[in-house]
């Protein structure tokens, strides 16, 4: 059985990889697949989707990274990806890793009913207010299917890494060696510019 880890991965970092490893172990998944967003609806990443895909492949291994959103309509709404993954995997529901903060906003996402009907969520704990339990109870009452992973909060974020790169600070230990080398080789995150390229062969 597979589990999918959706994200912009801008860039992918050590906490992403540790979450994938621990979720795989705790829930006995055969694979955790990183699904790199092609054109996230509410973000304009600093680098091209092809750079983000390549960094994920270098960090997690090509077989553990999906480029499915590179061939779907834009913007990259999760419900479209979920339906396509279900079709490919021939399964009733897919497993989907998500952080507390994003899950609490799930009902504001595009076509949330499709997500509710087709996804089992694996929720990653993060620091949040005392309203966490109330929010989780509310979502459970409304029919959302989820489990909470037993993972300690890891204080690493893509934003932190980008800021360190903007300031020419070291990122060793925050990203995998091959990913770090790719970032330096291509001068990524040195300035905040983004140009969405045309689709091309992956």
Short mmCIF file of N, CA and C in Angstrom, two decimals, residues 23-191:
data_model
loop_
_atom_site.label_atom_id
_atom_site.label_comp_id
_atom_site.label_asym_id
_atom_site.label_seq_id
_atom_site.Cartn_x
_atom_site.Cartn_y
_atom_site.Cartn_z
N UNK A 23 6.45 7.82 8.76
CA UNK A 23 5.09 7.44 8.37
C UNK A 23 5.10 6.05 7.74
N UNK A 24 6.07 5.80 6.89
CA UNK A 24 6.18 4.47 6.27
C UNK A 24 6.31 3.38 7.32
N UNK A 25 7.14 3.63 8.34
CA UNK A 25 7.35 2.63 9.39
C UNK A 25 6.12 2.47 10.28
N UNK A 26 5.53 3.58 10.70
CA UNK A 26 4.41 3.52 11.64
C UNK A 26 3.15 2.91 11.05
N UNK A 27 2.90 3.17 9.77
CA UNK A 27 1.66 2.72 9.15
C UNK A 27 1.87 1.55 8.18
N UNK A 28 3.09 1.02 8.16
CA UNK A 28 3.42 -0.15 7.33
C UNK A 28 3.10 0.05 5.84
N UNK A 29 3.41 1.24 5.34
CA UNK A 29 3.26 1.48 3.91
C UNK A 29 4.46 0.88 3.18
N UNK A 30 4.22 0.38 1.99
CA UNK A 30 5.32 -0.12 1.18
C UNK A 30 6.17 1.04 0.67
N UNK A 31 5.49 2.13 0.29
CA UNK A 31 6.18 3.29 -0.27
C UNK A 31 5.51 4.58 0.19
N UNK A 32 6.32 5.63 0.36
CA UNK A 32 5.80 6.99 0.50
C UNK A 32 6.31 7.77 -0.70
N UNK A 33 5.38 8.28 -1.50
CA UNK A 33 5.72 8.94 -2.75
C UNK A 33 5.53 10.44 -2.62
N UNK A 34 6.57 11.21 -2.92
CA UNK A 34 6.49 12.67 -2.91
C UNK A 34 5.83 13.13 -4.21
N UNK A 35 4.75 13.90 -4.09
CA UNK A 35 4.04 14.43 -5.25
C UNK A 35 4.36 15.93 -5.34
N UNK A 36 5.19 16.29 -6.29
CA UNK A 36 5.65 17.68 -6.41
C UNK A 36 4.60 18.51 -7.16
N UNK A 37 4.15 19.58 -6.53
CA UNK A 37 3.15 20.45 -7.16
C UNK A 37 3.75 21.15 -8.38
N UNK A 38 3.01 21.12 -9.48
CA UNK A 38 3.50 21.81 -10.68
C UNK A 38 3.21 23.31 -10.60
N UNK A 39 1.95 23.66 -10.37
CA UNK A 39 1.55 25.07 -10.29
C UNK A 39 0.60 25.25 -9.12
N UNK A 40 1.13 25.33 -7.89
CA UNK A 40 0.26 25.46 -6.71
C UNK A 40 -0.63 26.69 -6.82
N UNK A 41 -1.93 26.56 -6.50
CA UNK A 41 -2.88 27.65 -6.74
C UNK A 41 -2.66 28.90 -5.91
N UNK A 42 -2.04 28.78 -4.73
CA UNK A 42 -1.92 29.94 -3.85
C UNK A 42 -0.47 30.34 -3.59
N UNK A 43 0.47 29.81 -4.40
CA UNK A 43 1.88 30.13 -4.20
C UNK A 43 2.54 30.36 -5.55
N UNK A 44 3.56 31.21 -5.56
CA UNK A 44 4.43 31.35 -6.72
C UNK A 44 5.83 31.00 -6.25
N UNK A 45 6.25 29.76 -6.44
CA UNK A 45 7.57 29.34 -5.95
C UNK A 45 8.70 30.15 -6.57
N UNK A 46 9.82 30.18 -5.87
CA UNK A 46 10.97 30.99 -6.28
C UNK A 46 11.71 30.38 -7.47
N UNK A 47 11.53 29.09 -7.70
CA UNK A 47 12.25 28.41 -8.77
C UNK A 47 11.25 27.64 -9.63
N UNK A 48 11.71 27.12 -10.76
CA UNK A 48 10.80 26.44 -11.67
C UNK A 48 10.34 25.10 -11.08
N UNK A 49 9.20 24.59 -11.55
CA UNK A 49 8.74 23.28 -11.08
C UNK A 49 9.73 22.17 -11.42
N UNK A 50 10.47 22.33 -12.52
CA UNK A 50 11.44 21.32 -12.91
C UNK A 50 12.62 21.28 -11.94
N UNK A 51 13.01 22.44 -11.43
CA UNK A 51 14.05 22.47 -10.39
C UNK A 51 13.55 21.78 -9.12
N UNK A 52 12.32 22.07 -8.72
CA UNK A 52 11.78 21.47 -7.49
C UNK A 52 11.65 19.96 -7.65
N UNK A 53 11.24 19.52 -8.84
CA UNK A 53 11.14 18.08 -9.10
C UNK A 53 12.51 17.42 -9.03
N UNK A 54 13.50 18.03 -9.67
CA UNK A 54 14.85 17.47 -9.68
C UNK A 54 15.42 17.39 -8.27
N UNK A 55 15.21 18.44 -7.46
CA UNK A 55 15.72 18.42 -6.10
C UNK A 55 15.08 17.30 -5.29
N UNK A 56 13.78 17.08 -5.49
CA UNK A 56 13.09 15.99 -4.79
C UNK A 56 13.63 14.64 -5.23
N UNK A 57 13.87 14.47 -6.53
CA UNK A 57 14.41 13.21 -7.03
C UNK A 57 15.80 12.94 -6.48
N UNK A 58 16.61 13.98 -6.38
CA UNK A 58 17.96 13.82 -5.83
C UNK A 58 17.91 13.44 -4.35
N UNK A 59 16.94 14.00 -3.63
CA UNK A 59 16.86 13.76 -2.19
C UNK A 59 16.23 12.41 -1.86
N UNK A 60 15.16 12.05 -2.56
CA UNK A 60 14.37 10.88 -2.19
C UNK A 60 14.54 9.69 -3.12
N UNK A 61 15.17 9.92 -4.26
CA UNK A 61 15.27 8.86 -5.26
C UNK A 61 14.15 8.99 -6.28
N UNK A 62 14.47 8.82 -7.53
CA UNK A 62 13.51 9.05 -8.61
C UNK A 62 12.24 8.22 -8.45
N UNK A 63 12.37 6.97 -8.00
CA UNK A 63 11.21 6.08 -7.90
C UNK A 63 10.25 6.52 -6.79
N UNK A 64 10.71 7.37 -5.89
CA UNK A 64 9.89 7.82 -4.77
C UNK A 64 9.30 9.21 -4.99
N UNK A 65 9.38 9.71 -6.22
CA UNK A 65 8.88 11.05 -6.55
C UNK A 65 7.97 10.96 -7.76
N UNK A 66 6.80 11.59 -7.66
CA UNK A 66 5.84 11.58 -8.77
C UNK A 66 5.79 12.95 -9.45
N UNK A 67 5.75 12.92 -10.79
CA UNK A 67 5.58 14.15 -11.58
C UNK A 67 4.17 14.23 -12.16
N UNK A 68 3.21 13.55 -11.53
CA UNK A 68 1.86 13.45 -12.08
C UNK A 68 1.22 14.81 -12.34
N UNK A 69 1.50 15.81 -11.47
CA UNK A 69 0.86 17.12 -11.64
C UNK A 69 1.42 17.89 -12.83
N UNK A 70 2.54 17.45 -13.38
CA UNK A 70 3.12 18.11 -14.53
C UNK A 70 2.31 17.81 -15.80
N UNK A 71 1.38 16.87 -15.70
CA UNK A 71 0.58 16.47 -16.86
C UNK A 71 -0.91 16.66 -16.63
N UNK A 72 -1.26 17.38 -15.57
CA UNK A 72 -2.65 17.64 -15.23
C UNK A 72 -2.97 19.12 -15.44
N UNK A 73 -4.26 19.48 -15.46
CA UNK A 73 -4.63 20.90 -15.65
C UNK A 73 -4.03 21.78 -14.56
N UNK A 74 -3.78 23.02 -14.92
CA UNK A 74 -3.29 24.01 -13.95
C UNK A 74 -4.40 25.01 -13.65
N UNK A 75 -4.39 25.58 -12.42
CA UNK A 75 -3.46 25.30 -11.32
C UNK A 75 -3.61 23.88 -10.79
N UNK A 76 -2.64 23.47 -9.99
CA UNK A 76 -2.56 22.08 -9.51
C UNK A 76 -3.43 21.87 -8.28
N UNK A 77 -4.73 21.70 -8.51
CA UNK A 77 -5.65 21.45 -7.40
C UNK A 77 -5.51 19.99 -6.95
N UNK A 78 -5.47 19.78 -5.64
CA UNK A 78 -5.24 18.45 -5.10
C UNK A 78 -6.33 17.46 -5.48
N UNK A 79 -7.57 17.92 -5.61
CA UNK A 79 -8.65 16.99 -5.92
C UNK A 79 -8.42 16.34 -7.28
N UNK A 80 -7.90 17.10 -8.25
CA UNK A 80 -7.61 16.52 -9.56
C UNK A 80 -6.55 15.43 -9.45
N UNK A 81 -5.51 15.73 -8.68
CA UNK A 81 -4.41 14.77 -8.51
C UNK A 81 -4.90 13.52 -7.80
N UNK A 82 -5.71 13.69 -6.77
CA UNK A 82 -6.26 12.56 -6.03
C UNK A 82 -7.05 11.64 -6.95
N UNK A 83 -7.91 12.21 -7.77
CA UNK A 83 -8.72 11.39 -8.67
C UNK A 83 -7.86 10.65 -9.69
N UNK A 84 -6.80 11.29 -10.18
CA UNK A 84 -5.92 10.64 -11.14
C UNK A 84 -5.11 9.52 -10.47
N UNK A 85 -4.65 9.75 -9.25
CA UNK A 85 -3.91 8.72 -8.53
C UNK A 85 -4.80 7.52 -8.22
N UNK A 86 -6.05 7.78 -7.85
CA UNK A 86 -6.99 6.69 -7.59
C UNK A 86 -7.18 5.83 -8.84
N UNK A 87 -7.30 6.50 -9.97
CA UNK A 87 -7.50 5.80 -11.24
C UNK A 87 -6.27 4.94 -11.55
N UNK A 88 -5.08 5.51 -11.36
CA UNK A 88 -3.86 4.77 -11.67
C UNK A 88 -3.64 3.60 -10.72
N UNK A 89 -3.92 3.83 -9.43
CA UNK A 89 -3.66 2.80 -8.43
C UNK A 89 -4.80 1.79 -8.30
N UNK A 90 -5.96 2.12 -8.90
CA UNK A 90 -7.14 1.26 -8.82
C UNK A 90 -7.49 0.95 -7.37
N UNK A 91 -7.64 2.02 -6.59
CA UNK A 91 -7.93 1.90 -5.16
C UNK A 91 -9.12 2.76 -4.79
N UNK A 92 -9.79 2.39 -3.71
CA UNK A 92 -10.97 3.13 -3.28
C UNK A 92 -10.60 4.49 -2.69
N UNK A 93 -9.52 4.50 -1.91
CA UNK A 93 -9.04 5.74 -1.30
C UNK A 93 -7.52 5.78 -1.39
N UNK A 94 -6.98 6.98 -1.42
CA UNK A 94 -5.53 7.11 -1.35
C UNK A 94 -5.15 7.65 0.02
N UNK A 95 -3.93 7.40 0.43
CA UNK A 95 -3.39 7.90 1.69
C UNK A 95 -2.56 9.14 1.40
N UNK A 96 -2.74 10.17 2.22
CA UNK A 96 -2.26 11.51 1.89
C UNK A 96 -1.69 12.12 3.17
N UNK A 97 -0.39 12.40 3.21
CA UNK A 97 0.25 13.05 4.36
C UNK A 97 -0.02 14.55 4.33
N UNK A 98 -0.37 15.08 5.50
CA UNK A 98 -0.65 16.52 5.59
C UNK A 98 -0.32 17.01 7.00
N UNK A 99 0.16 18.24 7.11
CA UNK A 99 0.42 18.86 8.41
C UNK A 99 -0.85 19.38 9.05
N UNK A 100 -0.82 19.53 10.39
CA UNK A 100 -1.96 20.07 11.14
C UNK A 100 -2.51 21.33 10.50
N UNK A 101 -1.62 22.30 10.27
CA UNK A 101 -2.06 23.63 9.85
C UNK A 101 -2.83 23.58 8.54
N UNK A 102 -2.36 22.79 7.58
CA UNK A 102 -3.06 22.68 6.30
C UNK A 102 -4.37 21.92 6.45
N UNK A 103 -4.36 20.86 7.27
CA UNK A 103 -5.57 20.05 7.43
C UNK A 103 -6.71 20.85 8.05
N UNK A 104 -6.39 21.75 8.96
CA UNK A 104 -7.44 22.55 9.59
C UNK A 104 -8.14 23.47 8.59
N UNK A 105 -7.51 23.71 7.45
CA UNK A 105 -8.10 24.57 6.41
C UNK A 105 -8.67 23.77 5.25
N UNK A 106 -8.75 22.44 5.40
CA UNK A 106 -9.08 21.57 4.28
C UNK A 106 -10.44 21.87 3.66
N UNK A 107 -11.38 22.33 4.47
CA UNK A 107 -12.72 22.59 3.93
C UNK A 107 -12.78 23.85 3.07
N UNK A 108 -11.69 24.62 3.06
CA UNK A 108 -11.63 25.79 2.18
C UNK A 108 -10.94 25.46 0.85
N UNK A 109 -10.44 24.23 0.71
CA UNK A 109 -9.78 23.83 -0.52
C UNK A 109 -10.80 23.65 -1.64
N UNK A 110 -10.31 23.61 -2.86
CA UNK A 110 -11.17 23.41 -4.03
C UNK A 110 -11.80 22.02 -3.98
N UNK A 111 -13.11 21.95 -4.12
CA UNK A 111 -13.86 20.69 -4.12
C UNK A 111 -13.50 19.78 -2.94
N UNK A 112 -13.71 20.26 -1.71
CA UNK A 112 -13.32 19.47 -0.55
C UNK A 112 -14.08 18.15 -0.42
N UNK A 113 -15.31 18.09 -0.94
CA UNK A 113 -16.08 16.85 -0.83
C UNK A 113 -15.39 15.70 -1.55
N UNK A 114 -14.73 16.01 -2.67
CA UNK A 114 -13.99 14.96 -3.39
C UNK A 114 -12.85 14.44 -2.53
N UNK A 115 -12.18 15.33 -1.84
CA UNK A 115 -11.10 14.91 -0.94
C UNK A 115 -11.66 14.09 0.22
N UNK A 116 -12.77 14.53 0.79
CA UNK A 116 -13.37 13.80 1.90
C UNK A 116 -13.76 12.39 1.51
N UNK A 117 -14.26 12.23 0.31
CA UNK A 117 -14.76 10.94 -0.15
C UNK A 117 -13.67 9.99 -0.62
N UNK A 118 -12.47 10.51 -0.88
CA UNK A 118 -11.46 9.70 -1.56
C UNK A 118 -10.10 9.62 -0.89
N UNK A 119 -9.96 10.22 0.30
CA UNK A 119 -8.65 10.29 0.94
C UNK A 119 -8.70 9.85 2.40
N UNK A 120 -7.70 9.06 2.79
CA UNK A 120 -7.37 8.85 4.20
C UNK A 120 -6.17 9.74 4.50
N UNK A 121 -6.32 10.68 5.41
CA UNK A 121 -5.24 11.61 5.72
C UNK A 121 -4.37 11.09 6.87
N UNK A 122 -3.08 11.24 6.72
CA UNK A 122 -2.11 11.00 7.79
C UNK A 122 -1.63 12.37 8.24
N UNK A 123 -1.98 12.75 9.46
CA UNK A 123 -1.74 14.11 9.92
C UNK A 123 -0.44 14.18 10.73
N UNK A 124 0.40 15.14 10.35
CA UNK A 124 1.70 15.33 11.01
C UNK A 124 1.58 16.44 12.05
N UNK A 125 1.85 16.13 13.33
CA UNK A 125 1.73 17.15 14.38
C UNK A 125 2.69 18.31 14.16
N UNK A 126 2.18 19.50 14.44
CA UNK A 126 3.01 20.70 14.45
C UNK A 126 2.57 21.55 15.64
N UNK A 127 3.37 22.52 15.96
CA UNK A 127 2.99 23.41 17.06
C UNK A 127 1.72 24.15 16.69
N UNK A 128 0.75 24.12 17.59
CA UNK A 128 -0.50 24.83 17.31
C UNK A 128 -1.15 25.19 18.64
N UNK A 129 -2.24 25.92 18.56
CA UNK A 129 -2.91 26.42 19.75
C UNK A 129 -3.71 25.32 20.44
N UNK A 130 -4.35 25.68 21.55
CA UNK A 130 -5.17 24.73 22.30
C UNK A 130 -6.42 24.32 21.54
N UNK A 131 -6.69 24.97 20.41
CA UNK A 131 -7.90 24.64 19.64
C UNK A 131 -7.70 23.42 18.74
N UNK A 132 -6.50 22.82 18.76
CA UNK A 132 -6.22 21.70 17.87
C UNK A 132 -7.22 20.57 18.05
N UNK A 133 -7.40 20.12 19.29
CA UNK A 133 -8.30 19.00 19.54
C UNK A 133 -9.72 19.32 19.10
N UNK A 134 -10.15 20.55 19.35
CA UNK A 134 -11.49 20.96 18.95
C UNK A 134 -11.63 20.93 17.43
N UNK A 135 -10.60 21.41 16.72
CA UNK A 135 -10.65 21.42 15.26
C UNK A 135 -10.67 20.00 14.70
N UNK A 136 -9.86 19.11 15.29
CA UNK A 136 -9.83 17.73 14.84
C UNK A 136 -11.17 17.04 15.09
N UNK A 137 -11.77 17.29 16.25
CA UNK A 137 -13.07 16.70 16.56
C UNK A 137 -14.13 17.18 15.58
N UNK A 138 -14.05 18.46 15.26
CA UNK A 138 -15.01 19.04 14.31
C UNK A 138 -14.91 18.36 12.95
N UNK A 139 -13.69 18.17 12.47
CA UNK A 139 -13.49 17.54 11.16
C UNK A 139 -13.91 16.07 11.18
N UNK A 140 -13.64 15.39 12.28
CA UNK A 140 -14.05 13.99 12.38
C UNK A 140 -15.58 13.88 12.36
N UNK A 141 -16.25 14.77 13.07
CA UNK A 141 -17.72 14.77 13.09
C UNK A 141 -18.29 15.02 11.70
N UNK A 142 -17.56 15.77 10.89
CA UNK A 142 -18.03 16.09 9.54
C UNK A 142 -17.65 15.03 8.51
N UNK A 143 -17.04 13.95 8.97
CA UNK A 143 -16.83 12.81 8.10
C UNK A 143 -15.45 12.67 7.48
N UNK A 144 -14.50 13.52 7.91
CA UNK A 144 -13.14 13.40 7.38
C UNK A 144 -12.45 12.22 8.02
N UNK A 145 -11.72 11.44 7.22
CA UNK A 145 -11.03 10.25 7.72
C UNK A 145 -9.54 10.56 7.86
N UNK A 146 -9.03 10.42 9.09
CA UNK A 146 -7.62 10.75 9.32
C UNK A 146 -7.08 10.00 10.53
N UNK A 147 -5.76 9.88 10.56
CA UNK A 147 -5.02 9.36 11.71
C UNK A 147 -3.88 10.32 12.00
N UNK A 148 -3.49 10.40 13.26
CA UNK A 148 -2.40 11.28 13.67
C UNK A 148 -1.12 10.47 13.76
N UNK A 149 -0.09 10.89 13.07
CA UNK A 149 1.20 10.20 13.14
C UNK A 149 1.91 10.54 14.45
N UNK A 150 2.65 9.58 14.97
CA UNK A 150 3.41 9.78 16.20
C UNK A 150 4.81 10.27 15.82
N UNK A 151 4.89 11.56 15.51
CA UNK A 151 6.16 12.15 15.05
C UNK A 151 6.39 13.44 15.81
N UNK A 152 7.57 13.59 16.37
CA UNK A 152 7.92 14.83 17.06
C UNK A 152 8.03 15.98 16.06
N UNK A 153 7.65 17.16 16.51
CA UNK A 153 7.77 18.36 15.68
C UNK A 153 9.24 18.61 15.33
N UNK A 154 9.50 18.86 14.05
CA UNK A 154 10.86 19.16 13.59
C UNK A 154 10.89 20.60 13.08
N UNK A 155 11.70 21.41 13.69
CA UNK A 155 11.71 22.84 13.37
C UNK A 155 12.59 23.14 12.16
N UNK A 156 12.20 22.58 11.03
CA UNK A 156 12.86 22.87 9.75
C UNK A 156 11.76 23.19 8.75
N UNK A 157 11.96 24.23 7.98
CA UNK A 157 10.97 24.59 6.96
C UNK A 157 11.69 25.01 5.68
N UNK A 158 10.97 24.90 4.57
CA UNK A 158 11.54 25.36 3.30
C UNK A 158 11.80 26.85 3.35
N UNK A 159 10.93 27.59 4.01
CA UNK A 159 11.11 29.03 4.13
C UNK A 159 12.41 29.37 4.86
N UNK A 160 12.69 28.62 5.93
CA UNK A 160 13.94 28.82 6.67
C UNK A 160 15.15 28.61 5.77
N UNK A 161 15.09 27.56 4.95
CA UNK A 161 16.22 27.25 4.07
C UNK A 161 16.38 28.34 3.01
N UNK A 162 15.27 28.79 2.44
CA UNK A 162 15.36 29.85 1.43
C UNK A 162 15.96 31.12 2.03
N UNK A 163 15.54 31.46 3.24
CA UNK A 163 16.07 32.66 3.89
C UNK A 163 17.57 32.53 4.12
N UNK A 164 18.01 31.35 4.54
CA UNK A 164 19.45 31.15 4.76
C UNK A 164 20.22 31.30 3.45
N UNK A 165 19.65 30.80 2.37
CA UNK A 165 20.31 30.92 1.07
C UNK A 165 20.34 32.38 0.59
N UNK A 166 19.25 33.10 0.81
CA UNK A 166 19.22 34.52 0.44
C UNK A 166 20.33 35.28 1.17
N UNK A 167 20.60 34.83 2.41
CA UNK A 167 21.59 35.52 3.24
C UNK A 167 22.97 34.89 3.14
N UNK A 168 23.15 33.97 2.18
CA UNK A 168 24.43 33.28 1.96
C UNK A 168 24.90 32.52 3.20
N UNK A 169 23.94 31.92 3.93
CA UNK A 169 24.28 31.11 5.10
C UNK A 169 24.29 29.63 4.72
N UNK A 170 24.98 28.84 5.53
CA UNK A 170 25.14 27.41 5.27
C UNK A 170 23.82 26.67 5.49
N UNK A 171 23.54 25.66 4.66
CA UNK A 171 22.33 24.84 4.82
C UNK A 171 22.70 23.37 5.02
N UNK A 172 23.95 23.09 5.34
CA UNK A 172 24.36 21.71 5.56
C UNK A 172 23.56 21.12 6.72
N UNK A 173 23.07 19.90 6.53
CA UNK A 173 22.26 19.24 7.55
C UNK A 173 20.78 19.51 7.41
N UNK A 174 20.43 20.52 6.63
CA UNK A 174 19.01 20.85 6.43
C UNK A 174 18.45 20.22 5.17
N UNK A 175 19.32 19.97 4.19
CA UNK A 175 18.92 19.30 2.95
C UNK A 175 19.95 18.22 2.62
N UNK A 176 19.53 17.25 1.82
CA UNK A 176 20.45 16.19 1.43
C UNK A 176 21.61 16.75 0.60
N UNK A 177 22.75 16.08 0.66
CA UNK A 177 23.97 16.56 0.01
C UNK A 177 23.77 16.82 -1.49
N UNK A 178 23.17 15.87 -2.20
CA UNK A 178 22.98 16.03 -3.65
C UNK A 178 22.05 17.20 -3.96
N UNK A 179 21.04 17.39 -3.14
CA UNK A 179 20.13 18.52 -3.33
C UNK A 179 20.84 19.83 -3.08
N UNK A 180 21.65 19.85 -2.02
CA UNK A 180 22.41 21.06 -1.69
C UNK A 180 23.36 21.41 -2.83
N UNK A 181 24.01 20.40 -3.38
CA UNK A 181 24.93 20.64 -4.50
C UNK A 181 24.19 21.19 -5.72
N UNK A 182 22.99 20.67 -5.97
CA UNK A 182 22.18 21.15 -7.10
C UNK A 182 21.80 22.62 -6.90
N UNK A 183 21.42 22.97 -5.68
CA UNK A 183 21.05 24.35 -5.37
C UNK A 183 22.22 25.29 -5.63
N UNK A 184 23.40 24.91 -5.15
CA UNK A 184 24.57 25.76 -5.33
C UNK A 184 25.01 25.81 -6.80
N UNK A 185 24.97 24.67 -7.46
CA UNK A 185 25.40 24.61 -8.86
C UNK A 185 24.55 25.50 -9.76
N UNK A 186 23.23 25.56 -9.47
CA UNK A 186 22.32 26.32 -10.32
C UNK A 186 21.98 27.70 -9.75
N UNK A 187 22.60 28.05 -8.64
CA UNK A 187 22.38 29.37 -8.07
C UNK A 187 20.95 29.64 -7.65
N UNK A 188 20.28 28.61 -7.15
CA UNK A 188 18.86 28.76 -6.78
C UNK A 188 18.70 29.56 -5.50
N UNK A 189 17.58 30.27 -5.42
CA UNK A 189 17.18 31.05 -4.25
C UNK A 189 18.14 32.21 -3.95
N UNK A 190 18.87 32.63 -4.97
CA UNK A 190 19.75 33.78 -4.78
C UNK A 190 18.99 35.09 -4.99
N UNK A 191 17.92 35.02 -5.74
CA UNK A 191 17.06 36.19 -5.92
C UNK A 191 15.64 35.69 -6.09
#
